[in-house]
Amino acid sequence: MLSLGTTVLTVEDITRAGDFWRAALGYVDRSEPSDDWVILDPPYKTDWDAPGASIALSVTGYPVHYPPRIHLDLYADDQAAEIARLLALGAREVDFDGYPPDADWIVLEDTEGNRFCVIDTGDRG
């Protein structure tokens, strides 16, 4: 049986990207980062195969592809506050014209151009 362990994001500036994702998610380094690779885990994750999604950052030199073929969905009880916090950390708003009238998500991108959605989960029970 397979399980999803780590999502790898390609980056140009691993220090900048690592700082962003650590602050955005409250994640910590699994081990000492190298010049081109770091794995970030939830702080409660005590072993590499314990439950909890991890993010790895990899310097590859590949250009960002638009539209991206994959993105992260981040859940937020207070979407407006989280978007403001992420923008202050260096995220950017994406000029996206595909929102339906009842959209509960906003598209942002990290410091490296990797896109993610902030989903409003505040009204869900």
PDB file of C-alpha atoms in Angstrom:
ATOM      1  CA  MET A   1       0.000   0.000   0.000  1.00  0.00           C
ATOM      2  CA  LEU A   2       1.304   3.434  -0.916  1.00  0.00           C
ATOM      3  CA  SER A   3       0.934   6.636   1.056  1.00  0.00           C
ATOM      4  CA  LEU A   4       1.849  10.194   0.171  1.00  0.00           C
ATOM      5  CA  GLY A   5       5.014  11.128   2.028  1.00  0.00           C
ATOM      6  CA  THR A   6       6.557  14.293   0.651  1.00  0.00           C
ATOM      7  CA  THR A   7       5.653  16.876  -1.956  1.00  0.00           C
ATOM      8  CA  VAL A   8       8.748  18.278  -3.670  1.00  0.00           C
ATOM      9  CA  LEU A   9       8.773  21.887  -4.840  1.00  0.00           C
ATOM     10  CA  THR A  10      11.492  23.101  -7.181  1.00  0.00           C
ATOM     11  CA  VAL A  11      13.089  26.392  -6.201  1.00  0.00           C
ATOM     12  CA  GLU A  12      15.857  28.744  -7.244  1.00  0.00           C
ATOM     13  CA  ASP A  13      16.683  30.196  -3.814  1.00  0.00           C
ATOM     14  CA  ILE A  14      16.477  27.426  -1.230  1.00  0.00           C
ATOM     15  CA  THR A  15      17.139  29.731   1.728  1.00  0.00           C
ATOM     16  CA  ARG A  16      14.367  32.139   0.749  1.00  0.00           C
ATOM     17  CA  ALA A  17      11.935  29.304  -0.046  1.00  0.00           C
ATOM     18  CA  GLY A  18      12.781  27.445   3.162  1.00  0.00           C
ATOM     19  CA  ASP A  19      12.245  30.569   5.244  1.00  0.00           C
ATOM     20  CA  PHE A  20       8.870  31.126   3.567  1.00  0.00           C
ATOM     21  CA  TRP A  21       7.537  27.581   4.034  1.00  0.00           C
ATOM     22  CA  ARG A  22       8.844  27.265   7.615  1.00  0.00           C
ATOM     23  CA  ALA A  23       7.032  30.473   8.544  1.00  0.00           C
ATOM     24  CA  ALA A  24       3.924  29.697   6.473  1.00  0.00           C
ATOM     25  CA  LEU A  25       3.337  26.204   7.875  1.00  0.00           C
ATOM     26  CA  GLY A  26       5.299  26.180  11.124  1.00  0.00           C
ATOM     27  CA  TYR A  27       7.387  23.300   9.733  1.00  0.00           C
ATOM     28  CA  VAL A  28      10.917  22.420  10.825  1.00  0.00           C
ATOM     29  CA  ASP A  29      13.950  20.993   9.048  1.00  0.00           C
ATOM     30  CA  ARG A  30      14.060  17.196   9.162  1.00  0.00           C
ATOM     31  CA  SER A  31      17.852  17.445   9.062  1.00  0.00           C
ATOM     32  CA  GLU A  32      20.445  20.062   8.204  1.00  0.00           C
ATOM     33  CA  PRO A  33      19.658  21.559   4.758  1.00  0.00           C
ATOM     34  CA  SER A  34      22.204  21.189   1.976  1.00  0.00           C
ATOM     35  CA  ASP A  35      22.858  23.763  -0.728  1.00  0.00           C
ATOM     36  CA  ASP A  36      20.242  22.168  -2.980  1.00  0.00           C
ATOM     37  CA  TRP A  37      17.864  20.096  -0.810  1.00  0.00           C
ATOM     38  CA  VAL A  38      15.847  20.362   2.385  1.00  0.00           C
ATOM     39  CA  ILE A  39      12.895  18.407   3.772  1.00  0.00           C
ATOM     40  CA  LEU A  40      10.450  20.242   6.021  1.00  0.00           C
ATOM     41  CA  ASP A  41       8.218  18.332   8.442  1.00  0.00           C
ATOM     42  CA  PRO A  42       5.393  19.243  10.789  1.00  0.00           C
ATOM     43  CA  PRO A  43       6.984  19.851  14.209  1.00  0.00           C
ATOM     44  CA  TYR A  44       5.122  16.896  15.763  1.00  0.00           C
ATOM     45  CA  LYS A  45       6.492  14.428  13.198  1.00  0.00           C
ATOM     46  CA  THR A  46       9.064  12.342  15.045  1.00  0.00           C
ATOM     47  CA  ASP A  47      10.126   9.943  12.299  1.00  0.00           C
ATOM     48  CA  TRP A  48      10.318  10.200   8.507  1.00  0.00           C
ATOM     49  CA  ASP A  49       7.490   7.688   8.009  1.00  0.00           C
ATOM     50  CA  ALA A  50       5.174   9.069  10.719  1.00  0.00           C
ATOM     51  CA  PRO A  51       1.839  10.551   9.605  1.00  0.00           C
ATOM     52  CA  GLY A  52       1.870  14.136   8.381  1.00  0.00           C
ATOM     53  CA  ALA A  53       2.626  15.648   5.007  1.00  0.00           C
ATOM     54  CA  SER A  54       6.172  16.873   4.423  1.00  0.00           C
ATOM     55  CA  ILE A  55       7.477  19.364   1.877  1.00  0.00           C
ATOM     56  CA  ALA A  56      10.880  19.094   0.247  1.00  0.00           C
ATOM     57  CA  LEU A  57      12.594  21.949  -1.576  1.00  0.00           C
ATOM     58  CA  SER A  58      14.942  21.108  -4.418  1.00  0.00           C
ATOM     59  CA  VAL A  59      17.175  23.419  -6.429  1.00  0.00           C
ATOM     60  CA  THR A  60      16.977  22.050  -9.969  1.00  0.00           C
ATOM     61  CA  GLY A  61      17.426  24.943 -12.357  1.00  0.00           C
ATOM     62  CA  TYR A  62      14.180  24.126 -14.157  1.00  0.00           C
ATOM     63  CA  PRO A  63      12.081  27.188 -14.969  1.00  0.00           C
ATOM     64  CA  VAL A  64       8.664  27.636 -13.394  1.00  0.00           C
ATOM     65  CA  HIS A  65       5.942  26.266 -15.680  1.00  0.00           C
ATOM     66  CA  TYR A  66       2.649  28.146 -16.161  1.00  0.00           C
ATOM     67  CA  PRO A  67       0.076  27.005 -15.643  1.00  0.00           C
ATOM     68  CA  PRO A  68       1.538  24.608 -13.115  1.00  0.00           C
ATOM     69  CA  ARG A  69       0.564  20.970 -13.340  1.00  0.00           C
ATOM     70  CA  ILE A  70       0.388  20.587  -9.559  1.00  0.00           C
ATOM     71  CA  HIS A  71      -0.266  22.880  -6.633  1.00  0.00           C
ATOM     72  CA  LEU A  72      -0.852  22.706  -2.886  1.00  0.00           C
ATOM     73  CA  ASP A  73      -4.204  23.349  -1.190  1.00  0.00           C
ATOM     74  CA  LEU A  74      -3.761  24.920   2.243  1.00  0.00           C
ATOM     75  CA  TYR A  75      -6.787  24.934   4.561  1.00  0.00           C
ATOM     76  CA  ALA A  76      -7.544  28.035   6.650  1.00  0.00           C
ATOM     77  CA  ASP A  77     -10.165  28.672   9.320  1.00  0.00           C
ATOM     78  CA  ASP A  78      -9.597  32.428   8.831  1.00  0.00           C
ATOM     79  CA  GLN A  79      -8.788  32.757   5.136  1.00  0.00           C
ATOM     80  CA  ALA A  80      -8.400  36.560   5.096  1.00  0.00           C
ATOM     81  CA  ALA A  81      -5.978  36.549   8.037  1.00  0.00           C
ATOM     82  CA  GLU A  82      -3.914  33.709   6.560  1.00  0.00           C
ATOM     83  CA  ILE A  83      -3.717  35.387   3.155  1.00  0.00           C
ATOM     84  CA  ALA A  84      -2.557  38.632   4.785  1.00  0.00           C
ATOM     85  CA  ARG A  85       0.056  36.705   6.798  1.00  0.00           C
ATOM     86  CA  LEU A  86       1.302  34.800   3.735  1.00  0.00           C
ATOM     87  CA  LEU A  87       1.554  37.986   1.674  1.00  0.00           C
ATOM     88  CA  ALA A  88       3.594  39.572   4.484  1.00  0.00           C
ATOM     89  CA  LEU A  89       5.927  36.539   4.350  1.00  0.00           C
ATOM     90  CA  GLY A  90       6.566  37.104   0.630  1.00  0.00           C
ATOM     91  CA  ALA A  91       3.748  35.258  -1.143  1.00  0.00           C
ATOM     92  CA  ARG A  92       2.240  36.975  -4.168  1.00  0.00           C
ATOM     93  CA  GLU A  93      -1.309  37.124  -5.424  1.00  0.00           C
ATOM     94  CA  VAL A  94      -1.875  35.427  -8.772  1.00  0.00           C
ATOM     95  CA  ASP A  95      -3.883  37.289 -11.390  1.00  0.00           C
ATOM     96  CA  PHE A  96      -6.430  34.522 -11.897  1.00  0.00           C
ATOM     97  CA  ASP A  97      -9.671  35.088 -13.804  1.00  0.00           C
ATOM     98  CA  GLY A  98     -11.120  31.600 -13.377  1.00  0.00           C
ATOM     99  CA  TYR A  99     -12.809  32.031 -10.004  1.00  0.00           C
ATOM    100  CA  PRO A 100     -16.437  30.859  -9.954  1.00  0.00           C
ATOM    101  CA  PRO A 101     -18.889  33.100  -8.069  1.00  0.00           C
ATOM    102  CA  ASP A 102     -18.923  30.756  -5.059  1.00  0.00           C
ATOM    103  CA  ALA A 103     -15.144  30.184  -4.883  1.00  0.00           C
ATOM    104  CA  ASP A 104     -13.865  29.344  -1.418  1.00  0.00           C
ATOM    105  CA  TRP A 105     -10.210  29.531  -2.536  1.00  0.00           C
ATOM    106  CA  ILE A 106      -7.653  32.169  -3.482  1.00  0.00           C
ATOM    107  CA  VAL A 107      -4.588  31.449  -5.632  1.00  0.00           C
ATOM    108  CA  LEU A 108      -1.197  32.637  -4.374  1.00  0.00           C
ATOM    109  CA  GLU A 109       2.390  31.759  -5.230  1.00  0.00           C
ATOM    110  CA  ASP A 110       5.404  31.379  -2.972  1.00  0.00           C
ATOM    111  CA  THR A 111       8.681  33.280  -3.270  1.00  0.00           C
ATOM    112  CA  GLU A 112       9.746  30.924  -6.079  1.00  0.00           C
ATOM    113  CA  GLY A 113       6.557  31.063  -8.164  1.00  0.00           C
ATOM    114  CA  ASN A 114       5.118  27.747  -6.913  1.00  0.00           C
ATOM    115  CA  ARG A 115       1.343  28.181  -6.770  1.00  0.00           C
ATOM    116  CA  PHE A 116      -0.930  27.197  -3.924  1.00  0.00           C
ATOM    117  CA  CYS A 117      -4.538  27.814  -2.956  1.00  0.00           C
ATOM    118  CA  VAL A 118      -5.761  29.011   0.410  1.00  0.00           C
ATOM    119  CA  ILE A 119      -9.089  27.294   1.022  1.00  0.00           C
ATOM    120  CA  ASP A 120     -11.641  28.866   3.382  1.00  0.00           C
ATOM    121  CA  THR A 121     -12.657  26.089   5.790  1.00  0.00           C
ATOM    122  CA  GLY A 122     -14.129  28.418   8.419  1.00  0.00           C
ATOM    123  CA  ASP A 123     -17.780  27.743   7.540  1.00  0.00           C
ATOM    124  CA  ARG A 124     -17.426  23.971   7.301  1.00  0.00           C
ATOM    125  CA  GLY A 125     -18.483  21.703  10.101  1.00  0.00           C
TER     126      GLY A 125
END
